[in-house]
N, CA and C of each residue as an Amber inpcrd file, in Angstrom:
protein
   507
 -30.5270000  -5.3360000  -2.3930000 -31.4860000  -3.8640000  -1.7690000
 -31.2000000  -3.2520000  -1.5030000 -31.2400000  -2.2750000  -0.7970000
 -30.8350000  -1.0850000   0.0310000 -31.7420000  -1.4000000   0.6880000
 -31.3220000  -0.4870000   2.4190000 -32.1730000  -1.3110000   3.9160000
 -33.2740000  -0.1500000   3.0640000 -34.3830000  -0.3540000   3.8980000
 -35.6960000   0.4900000   3.8570000 -35.5040000   1.0540000   5.1930000
 -34.7260000   0.9280000   6.4460000 -34.7030000   1.3970000   7.7960000
 -33.9930000   2.2030000   7.7740000 -34.5730000   3.3280000   8.6900000
 -34.0360000   4.2860000   8.3680000 -33.1110000   5.1640000   9.5010000
 -32.2790000   4.0880000  10.2640000 -31.1890000   3.9320000  11.0150000
 -30.4190000   3.5190000  10.2690000 -30.6370000   2.9390000   8.4580000
 -29.2950000   2.3210000   8.0600000 -29.5450000   2.0650000   6.4560000
 -30.2680000   3.8790000   6.1400000 -30.1400000   4.0700000   5.0230000
 -29.3370000   5.1090000   4.8220000 -28.6210000   5.7120000   3.7030000
 -27.7780000   6.3240000   3.3960000 -28.5540000   7.4090000   2.8510000
 -28.3430000   8.3360000   3.3520000 -29.1900000  10.1690000   3.2990000
 -28.5660000  10.4500000   1.7060000 -27.6830000  10.3030000   1.6550000
 -26.8330000  10.6710000   0.1660000 -27.5330000  10.1310000  -0.6260000
 -28.2790000   9.2920000  -0.9850000 -28.8960000   8.0750000  -1.8740000
 -28.0980000   7.3310000  -2.5350000 -27.2060000   6.9290000  -4.2310000
 -27.1230000   5.8040000  -4.7690000 -25.6220000   5.7670000  -4.4350000
 -24.9300000   4.7960000  -4.1750000 -23.2410000   4.9930000  -3.9960000
 -22.4700000   5.6280000  -5.0310000 -21.5260000   6.1650000  -4.1690000
 -20.7610000   7.2070000  -5.1790000 -19.5310000   6.4100000  -5.1340000
 -18.4560000   6.2920000  -6.4720000 -17.3640000   5.6300000  -6.9700000
 -16.2980000   6.1480000  -5.0030000 -15.6780000   4.5050000  -4.6730000
 -15.1050000   5.2800000  -3.3490000 -16.0790000   5.0890000  -2.0580000
 -16.9690000   4.8500000  -2.3340000 -18.0000000   4.7530000  -1.0810000
 -17.7770000   3.4410000  -0.1540000 -17.5180000   3.2760000   0.4780000
 -17.7330000   1.9240000   1.4810000 -19.6440000   1.3000000   1.7450000
 -19.3070000   0.2770000   1.4740000 -20.6930000  -0.5500000   1.2730000
 -20.3010000  -1.7940000   2.0240000 -21.5210000  -1.6130000   3.7240000
 -22.0870000  -2.0770000   4.0850000 -23.0860000  -3.1740000   3.8420000
 -22.2690000  -4.6250000   3.9350000 -23.6590000  -5.2950000   3.4100000
 -24.8390000  -6.4670000   4.6040000 -25.7180000  -6.5140000   5.2910000
 -25.6240000  -7.2940000   6.0620000 -26.0770000  -8.7270000   6.0940000
 -25.1770000  -9.8260000   6.3240000 -25.4800000 -10.7990000   6.6610000
 -26.4150000 -11.4900000   7.6320000 -26.5680000 -12.4580000   7.7380000
 -27.5910000 -13.0360000   8.4520000 -26.3920000 -12.7360000   9.7890000
 -25.5630000 -13.7750000   9.7750000 -24.6740000 -13.4280000  11.2230000
 -23.2910000 -12.5690000  11.0500000 -23.0280000 -11.1270000  10.1710000
 -21.9370000 -10.8960000  10.1000000 -22.7960000  -9.5870000   9.1570000
 -21.5590000  -8.7500000   8.9130000 -21.3060000  -7.4150000   7.8530000
 -20.5130000  -8.0010000   7.2590000 -20.5800000  -7.7450000   5.8730000
 -19.3780000  -7.9640000   4.6630000 -19.3150000  -6.3510000   4.3670000
 -18.3300000  -5.8210000   4.2210000 -17.7490000  -4.6150000   3.2190000
 -17.8370000  -4.9930000   1.7100000 -17.2740000  -4.1690000   1.2660000
 -17.4020000  -3.7950000   0.0800000 -16.8280000  -2.2030000  -0.7370000
 -16.0810000  -2.1330000  -1.6960000 -16.0100000  -0.3670000  -2.1450000
 -16.3700000  -0.2610000  -3.3460000 -17.6970000   0.9070000  -3.4350000
 -18.2370000   0.4250000  -4.7970000 -17.3030000   1.7020000  -5.8540000
 -16.9950000   0.7660000  -6.4630000 -16.0000000   1.3370000  -7.7670000
 -16.9390000   2.3980000  -8.6770000 -18.1570000   2.6820000  -9.1910000
 -19.0370000   2.7200000  -9.9100000 -19.6950000   2.0650000 -11.1200000
 -20.5870000   2.7020000 -11.4700000 -21.4690000   1.2880000 -12.3510000
 -22.3940000   0.0560000 -12.1710000 -22.4260000   0.2920000 -10.8140000
 -22.9800000  -1.0050000 -10.4980000 -21.8890000  -1.5840000  -9.9760000
 -20.2750000  -1.7480000 -10.2290000 -19.7400000  -2.4690000  -9.7450000
 -18.7070000  -2.1240000  -8.6150000 -18.3010000  -3.0410000  -7.5130000
 -18.0050000  -3.0060000  -5.9550000 -16.1970000  -4.2510000  -6.4450000
 -15.6870000  -4.1770000  -5.9760000 -14.2750000  -4.6970000  -5.2310000
 -14.8010000  -4.7680000  -3.7730000 -14.1440000  -6.1850000  -3.6170000
 -14.2390000  -6.5830000  -2.3460000 -13.2410000  -8.0490000  -2.2850000
 -13.3340000  -8.6550000  -0.9270000 -12.7880000 -10.4400000  -1.0220000
 -13.8910000 -11.1470000  -0.5500000 -13.2370000 -12.0630000  -1.3950000
 -14.3450000 -13.7620000  -1.2040000 -13.0030000 -14.8990000  -0.9820000
 -13.7330000 -15.8270000  -0.4510000 -12.9350000 -16.9360000  -0.2050000
 -12.3130000 -17.5150000  -2.1020000 -10.7100000 -17.9260000  -1.6080000
 -10.3990000 -18.3250000  -2.2410000 -10.5710000 -20.1940000  -3.2360000
 -10.9920000 -20.4690000  -2.3160000 -12.0760000 -22.1860000  -2.8380000
 -13.5330000 -21.8600000  -3.4120000 -14.0170000 -20.3220000  -3.4120000
 -15.4840000 -20.6500000  -3.6660000 -15.7400000 -20.0770000  -5.0640000
 -16.9630000 -20.1460000  -5.7560000 -17.3910000 -19.7200000  -6.9010000
 -17.7330000 -18.2230000  -6.2490000 -17.4600000 -17.0430000  -6.7920000
 -17.7090000 -15.7030000  -6.4690000 -19.1900000 -15.6880000  -6.3070000
 -19.9820000 -15.4840000  -6.7200000 -21.3290000 -16.1070000  -6.7970000
 -21.7560000 -17.0020000  -5.1380000 -21.3120000 -17.7550000  -5.0970000
 -21.3720000 -18.2190000  -3.9640000 -20.7690000 -18.0600000  -2.6390000
 -19.7620000 -17.2380000  -2.7630000 -18.1970000 -17.1340000  -1.5010000
 -19.5950000 -15.9910000  -0.5160000 -19.8520000 -14.9700000  -1.1770000
 -20.2300000 -13.8580000  -0.0790000 -21.6570000 -14.7180000   0.5780000
 -22.5750000 -15.1580000   0.2470000 -23.0390000 -16.3130000   0.9350000
 -23.1420000 -17.2010000   1.8260000 -21.9680000 -17.5100000   1.7040000
 -21.3820000 -18.1850000   2.7600000 -20.3360000 -17.8060000   4.1770000
 -21.0150000 -18.2580000   4.8120000 -20.1770000 -17.8090000   6.4470000
 -19.1430000 -18.3190000   6.1410000 -18.6460000 -18.9980000   5.7140000
 -17.0810000 -19.9160000   5.7760000 -16.2180000 -18.9090000   4.9620000
 -17.0540000 -17.5920000   4.8570000 -16.0940000 -16.1860000   3.9890000
 -15.0770000 -15.8760000   5.5170000 -15.9710000 -16.5700000   6.1490000
 -15.5870000 -15.7630000   7.5550000 -14.4840000 -16.2640000   8.0320000
 -13.6460000 -17.5860000   8.4490000 -13.3960000 -18.5620000   8.5100000
 -11.8930000 -18.9910000   8.0530000 -12.2940000 -17.9920000   6.3620000
 -11.2420000 -18.3790000   5.1580000  -9.8950000 -17.3310000   5.4990000
  -8.4360000 -18.4900000   5.7890000  -7.3110000 -17.8670000   5.3130000
  -6.6820000 -17.1470000   4.4040000  -7.3500000 -17.3350000   3.3590000
  -6.9530000 -16.3550000   2.1880000  -8.0880000 -15.7010000   1.0550000
  -7.8620000 -14.5030000   0.5690000  -8.9550000 -14.6400000   0.2930000
  -8.8620000 -13.6950000  -1.5290000  -9.7310000 -13.4860000  -2.0950000
  -9.3840000 -13.2300000  -3.7520000 -10.0810000 -11.9650000  -3.9570000
  -9.5770000 -10.9480000  -4.4410000  -9.9600000  -9.4210000  -4.8970000
 -10.6100000 -10.0030000  -6.4250000 -11.6650000  -9.2590000  -5.9120000
 -12.9600000  -9.6610000  -7.0510000 -13.5220000  -8.1140000  -7.5370000
 -13.9640000  -8.4010000  -8.6490000 -14.9930000  -7.0560000  -8.9280000
 -15.7300000  -7.5150000  -9.5890000 -17.3260000  -7.2030000  -8.7030000
 -18.4220000  -7.5900000  -9.0200000 -19.5450000  -7.1830000  -8.9680000
 -21.1380000  -7.0500000 -10.2400000 -21.7860000  -5.9990000  -9.3050000
 -22.8390000  -6.4630000  -8.0080000 -22.6830000  -4.9740000  -7.9770000
 -23.0440000  -4.7590000  -6.3520000 -24.1720000  -5.6060000  -6.0680000
 -25.7170000  -5.4180000  -7.0250000 -26.6490000  -6.6930000  -7.0320000
 -26.4240000  -7.7990000  -6.6360000 -25.2600000  -8.0830000  -7.3730000
 -25.0650000  -9.6750000  -6.7630000 -24.3710000 -10.2500000  -6.1110000
 -23.5790000  -9.3720000  -5.1460000 -22.9860000  -9.7960000  -3.9620000
 -23.5990000  -9.2050000  -2.7850000 -24.9250000  -8.4500000  -3.1970000
 -26.2040000  -7.9860000  -1.9610000 -26.7670000  -9.3600000  -2.1990000
 -27.4820000  -9.7730000  -3.0860000 -28.9330000 -10.8430000  -3.0090000
 -30.1280000 -10.6780000  -2.7230000 -29.9220000 -11.0950000  -1.5200000
 -31.0550000 -10.5980000  -1.0940000 -31.1990000 -10.2380000   0.8340000
 -30.2830000  -9.4840000   0.9380000 -29.6380000  -8.7770000   1.9610000
 -29.5330000  -7.5090000   1.6380000 -29.9910000  -7.1170000   2.7450000
 -29.3280000  -5.0100000   2.5350000 -27.7820000  -4.7000000   2.5190000
 -28.2420000  -3.5870000   1.9370000 -27.1720000  -2.8810000   2.1000000
 -27.1450000  -1.3220000   3.0510000 -26.1770000  -0.9450000   2.7320000
 -25.6320000   0.4520000   2.8790000 -24.6660000   1.3070000   2.7970000
 -24.5110000   1.9650000   1.9320000 -23.5960000   3.3470000   1.9610000
 -23.3360000   3.8280000   3.8890000 -21.6860000   3.3810000   3.7540000
 -21.4150000   3.4820000   5.7070000 -19.9670000   4.1270000   5.2090000
 -19.8840000   5.6330000   4.9610000 -18.8670000   5.9730000   4.8110000
 -18.1640000   6.5640000   6.8190000 -18.7290000   5.5020000   7.1920000
 -18.9180000   5.7160000   8.8230000 -17.6650000   6.5900000   9.5330000
 -15.9830000   6.1140000   8.8730000 -14.7880000   6.5700000   9.3780000
 -14.6310000   8.3830000   8.7940000 -15.3130000   8.5020000   7.7720000
 -14.6880000   9.7710000   7.3370000 -14.7380000  11.2680000   8.4230000
 -15.4430000  11.0090000   9.6700000 -15.1090000  11.8490000  10.3670000
 -13.4570000  11.8600000  11.0710000 -12.8520000  10.5020000  11.2340000
 -11.8370000  10.9680000  11.4190000 -10.5010000  10.3160000  10.7270000
 -10.9470000  10.3630000   9.6000000  -9.6450000   9.8540000   8.8230000
 -10.1130000  10.2950000   7.0970000  -9.4550000  10.9440000   6.3590000
  -9.5660000  11.7160000   5.0750000  -9.3280000  10.8460000   3.8930000
 -10.5990000  10.4540000   3.2430000 -10.5160000  10.0260000   2.3890000
  -9.4090000   9.9280000   1.3140000  -8.6220000   9.4300000   0.5360000
  -7.8990000   9.4500000  -0.5250000  -8.7940000  10.0530000  -1.8160000
  -7.9540000  11.0940000  -2.8010000  -8.5930000  10.9900000  -3.9830000
  -9.2870000  10.0980000  -4.5950000 -10.3890000  10.2500000  -5.1290000
 -11.2840000   8.8690000  -5.7880000 -10.8600000   8.4880000  -6.9980000
  -9.6290000   9.1160000  -7.7930000  -8.7800000   8.5600000  -8.4300000
  -7.8330000   7.4370000  -8.2130000  -7.3740000   8.0300000  -6.7740000
  -6.2260000   7.5340000  -6.4960000  -7.0410000   5.8610000  -5.7060000
  -8.0660000   6.2440000  -4.8100000  -8.7120000   4.4100000  -5.0400000
  -9.3400000   3.8150000  -6.1650000  -9.8280000   4.2680000  -6.8410000
 -10.0300000   3.7940000  -7.7880000  -8.8700000   2.8650000  -8.4870000
  -7.2550000   3.4860000  -8.4400000  -6.3850000   3.2030000  -9.1150000
  -6.4190000   1.7250000  -8.2860000  -6.0590000   2.3460000  -6.7500000
  -5.4140000   1.3140000  -6.2800000  -6.1030000  -0.0960000  -6.6050000
  -7.6270000   0.2630000  -6.5480000  -8.5020000  -1.0060000  -6.2550000
  -8.4820000  -1.9700000  -7.7250000  -8.3600000  -1.3910000  -8.5240000
  -8.1130000  -1.9610000 -10.0920000  -7.1260000  -3.0530000 -10.0280000
  -6.2150000  -1.9970000  -9.4670000  -4.5190000  -3.0390000  -9.5460000
  -4.7960000  -4.1390000  -9.1350000  -5.5820000  -4.0220000  -7.9390000
  -5.3970000  -5.5920000  -7.1420000  -6.7840000  -6.7820000  -7.5150000
  -7.5500000  -6.1260000  -8.3310000  -8.5920000  -7.2270000  -8.8520000
  -7.8330000  -8.7460000  -9.7120000  -8.1020000  -9.9540000  -8.9940000
  -8.0440000 -10.9700000  -8.7710000  -7.0480000 -11.1840000  -8.0390000
  -5.9860000 -10.2420000  -7.4380000  -4.7350000 -10.8780000  -6.8860000
  -5.3810000 -11.2120000  -5.2970000  -4.7250000 -12.6570000  -5.1410000
  -4.4240000 -13.4100000  -3.5250000  -3.8980000 -12.7910000  -2.6600000
  -4.9190000 -12.6870000  -1.1510000  -4.4370000 -12.2490000  -0.6260000
  -4.8010000 -12.8290000   1.1580000  -3.6260000 -12.3770000   2.2870000
  -4.1530000 -12.9750000   3.3280000  -5.7680000 -12.3220000   4.1190000
  -6.0810000 -13.1720000   4.5110000  -7.5100000 -12.9490000   4.9110000
  -6.9940000 -13.2910000   6.7420000  -7.4070000 -12.6540000   7.1850000
  -7.9660000 -13.0450000   8.6470000  -8.7920000 -12.0790000   9.8050000
  -9.8180000 -12.8700000  10.2310000 -10.5880000 -12.4960000  10.5350000
 -10.4740000 -10.8830000  11.6100000  -9.6740000 -11.0490000  12.2750000
  -9.2230000 -10.0540000  13.4250000  -8.3660000  -9.1660000  13.3180000
  -7.7470000  -9.1330000  12.1340000  -6.3660000  -8.7930000  11.4190000
  -6.1730000  -7.9630000  10.3940000  -6.8790000  -8.7190000   9.2130000
  -7.1240000  -8.3790000   8.1880000  -8.0890000  -9.0150000   7.2680000
  -9.6310000  -8.4010000   7.6450000 -10.6910000  -8.9980000   6.9890000
 -10.8920000  -7.6020000   6.2730000 -12.1490000  -8.1750000   5.5780000
 -13.2270000  -7.7720000   4.6870000 -13.4370000  -5.7930000   4.9560000
 -13.5690000  -5.6070000   5.8470000 -13.8410000  -3.8100000   6.3540000
 -11.9380000  -3.3270000   6.3900000 -11.1800000  -4.3140000   6.7990000
 -10.2320000  -3.1780000   6.6290000  -9.0390000  -3.4860000   5.3680000
  -9.8160000  -4.1630000   4.5420000  -9.4620000  -3.9770000   2.9730000
 -10.0400000  -2.8750000   2.6210000 -11.1430000  -2.7920000   2.8890000
 -11.9600000  -1.6460000   1.9200000 -11.2580000  -0.4640000   2.8980000
 -11.2570000   0.0900000   3.5440000 -11.4120000   1.0460000   4.7710000
  -9.3600000   1.1810000   4.2130000  -8.5420000   0.4990000   3.9470000
  -7.7930000   0.7030000   3.3320000  -7.4420000   1.1470000   1.8880000
  -8.2310000   0.6410000   0.7200000  -8.4920000   1.5310000  -0.2600000
  -9.1280000   3.0260000  -0.0400000  -9.9740000   2.9800000   0.8250000
 -10.3280000   4.4200000   0.7820000  -9.7210000   5.0830000   1.3650000
  -9.0240000   5.2110000   2.4940000  -8.2630000   6.1200000   3.6410000
  -6.3720000   5.7350000   3.9200000  -5.7640000   4.2220000   2.7900000
  -5.0180000   4.7730000   3.0090000  -4.5550000   3.6340000   4.3150000
  -5.1860000   3.0070000   5.2050000  -5.1340000   2.6780000   6.6930000
  -6.4490000   1.8460000   6.8270000  -5.9950000   0.3900000   7.0520000
  -7.0040000  -0.2120000   6.9830000  -7.6770000  -0.3430000   8.8540000
  -9.0440000   0.2000000   8.8520000  -9.9490000   0.1900000   9.9370000
 -10.7380000  -0.7750000  10.0750000 -11.0470000  -1.6400000  11.5240000
 -12.2890000  -2.0420000  11.7090000 -13.0530000  -2.4310000  12.9480000
 -13.6490000  -1.4620000  12.7510000 -15.2070000  -1.5450000  13.8340000
 -15.2440000  -3.1060000  14.5700000 -15.3210000  -3.7990000  13.6070000
 -16.1200000  -4.9190000  13.2920000 -15.3400000  -5.9420000  14.4940000
 -13.7270000  -5.8170000  13.7860000 -12.5420000  -6.7690000  14.8020000
 -12.3880000  -6.1210000  15.4480000 -12.7010000  -4.8400000  15.9220000
 -11.9760000  -4.3950000  17.6330000 -13.3020000  -4.6830000  18.5250000
 -14.4440000  -5.0300000  18.0580000 -15.7650000  -5.7440000  19.0000000
 -15.7950000  -6.7950000  19.3540000 -15.4780000  -7.8100000  18.3100000
 -14.6330000  -9.2720000  18.3770000 -14.0100000  -9.5210000  19.4630000
 -12.2290000  -8.6150000  19.1590000 -11.5150000  -8.4600000  20.0360000
 -11.9550000  -8.6040000  21.4140000 -12.7670000  -7.2830000  21.6580000
 -12.9640000  -7.2290000  23.1110000 -14.7650000  -8.5790000  23.5410000
 -14.8510000  -9.1980000  22.6550000 -15.6380000  -9.5520000  22.8750000
 -15.2920000 -11.3910000  23.3800000 -14.0760000 -11.5150000  22.5790000
 -13.0590000 -12.6080000  23.4250000 -12.3980000 -12.3400000  24.3340000
 -11.7640000 -11.2450000  24.2430000 -10.9120000 -11.0080000  25.6970000
 -12.1540000 -11.1300000  27.0510000 -13.3790000 -10.6630000  27.0680000
 -13.9960000 -10.4760000  27.5750000 -14.7820000 -12.3050000  28.4040000
 -14.6440000 -13.1290000  27.0180000 -14.9950000 -14.7950000  27.5230000
 -13.3690000 -15.1220000  28.1040000 -12.8050000 -14.6610000  27.2390000
 -11.3920000 -15.2780000  28.1440000 -11.1230000 -15.1170000  29.4680000
 -11.3460000 -13.3220000  29.6690000 -11.4450000 -13.3730000  31.7030000
 -12.0650000 -14.0720000  32.4040000 -13.5930000 -13.9530000  31.6520000
 -14.7820000 -14.8340000  32.2150000 -14.8840000 -16.4260000  32.7880000
 -13.7790000 -16.7240000  31.5710000 -13.3750000 -18.3140000  31.4630000
 -12.4690000 -18.4530000  33.1800000 -11.4440000 -17.3270000  32.7470000
 -10.4650000 -17.2570000  33.7010000 -10.6400000 -17.1270000  34.7090000
 -11.4230000 -16.3970000  35.1410000 -12.0120000 -16.0840000  36.3940000
 -12.7920000 -17.6470000  37.0910000 -13.9220000 -18.0920000  36.1920000
 -14.6430000 -19.3740000  36.8870000 -13.4840000 -20.1080000  36.3790000
 -12.9170000 -20.4360000  36.3560000 -11.8370000 -21.6370000  36.2500000
 -10.4740000 -21.3550000  37.7240000 -10.1230000 -19.8190000  38.0040000
  -9.3790000 -19.8730000  39.6400000 -10.7340000 -19.8670000  40.8770000
 -12.0830000 -19.6730000  40.4650000 -13.4520000 -20.1000000  41.5700000
 -13.2770000 -21.3560000  41.6810000 -13.0890000 -21.9300000  40.0020000
 -13.6030000 -23.6820000  40.4900000 -12.8940000 -24.0070000  41.4090000
 -11.3370000 -23.6940000  41.3300000 -10.0510000 -24.2460000  41.8860000
  -9.9090000 -23.6090000  43.1890000 -10.2140000 -22.6700000  43.6410000
 -10.9210000 -22.5000000  44.9410000 -11.8980000 -23.1010000  45.9440000
 -13.1310000 -23.1920000  44.7150000 -13.4770000 -24.1970000  45.7120000
 -13.4070000 -25.7350000  45.5420000 -12.8100000 -26.3360000  44.8240000
 -12.4800000 -27.4360000  44.9210000 -11.3110000 -28.0760000  46.5240000
 -10.4210000 -26.9070000  46.5010000  -9.8510000 -26.8060000  47.2480000
 -10.1610000 -26.3560000  48.3360000 -11.1200000 -25.6460000  48.9040000
 -11.9000000 -25.8460000  50.4660000 -12.4290000 -26.6450000  50.4360000
 -13.1630000 -26.9510000  49.2180000 -13.9810000 -29.0010000  49.6940000
 -13.0580000 -30.0670000  50.0310000 -11.4430000 -29.5920000  49.8830000
 -11.2780000 -30.9860000  50.0620000 -10.3280000 -30.7970000  51.1890000
 -10.3280000 -29.8560000  52.1140000  -9.3070000 -29.5340000  53.5050000
 -10.6400000 -30.6930000  54.5540000  -9.7610000 -31.2230000  54.9100000
  -9.7600000 -32.1740000  56.2410000 -10.5830000 -31.2170000  57.2270000
 -11.0730000 -30.1570000  57.7580000 -10.9790000 -29.3850000  58.9370000
 -12.3140000 -28.3100000  58.2300000
């Protein structure tokens, strides 16, 4: 179902061919590209059925994915979605006919998947703009860097604290 949240709704209404679709899963956002007539193209894990694939958090940890054409309403299920062409302000979309042609060639193909470097958002932005972009991955990399830096700092502080307790004077 489309989102009723005014911050998430698409002011232009129904999706149009070539639009990016952001689907709100409980723990992450899944991305698809609207092809038309109710169909989208998206990535699903290789080892799961198309219906179960995108409702599973396992899709986030897969190393391979299959490009599938599916009905938007089936992929969304009980989650919400919105049209979100958020990169249009700094990336020029390819012509719609080229986006659709590039998409159709990939249906059924197995592709590499990496949460941080080649995820579903990278995939659909590559189709729309000719360049893979993922704000979600950038945020995740930033969070990982922050956690790593914090762990390193705590480790150094622990080492300093241990050394000062072991001194005889």
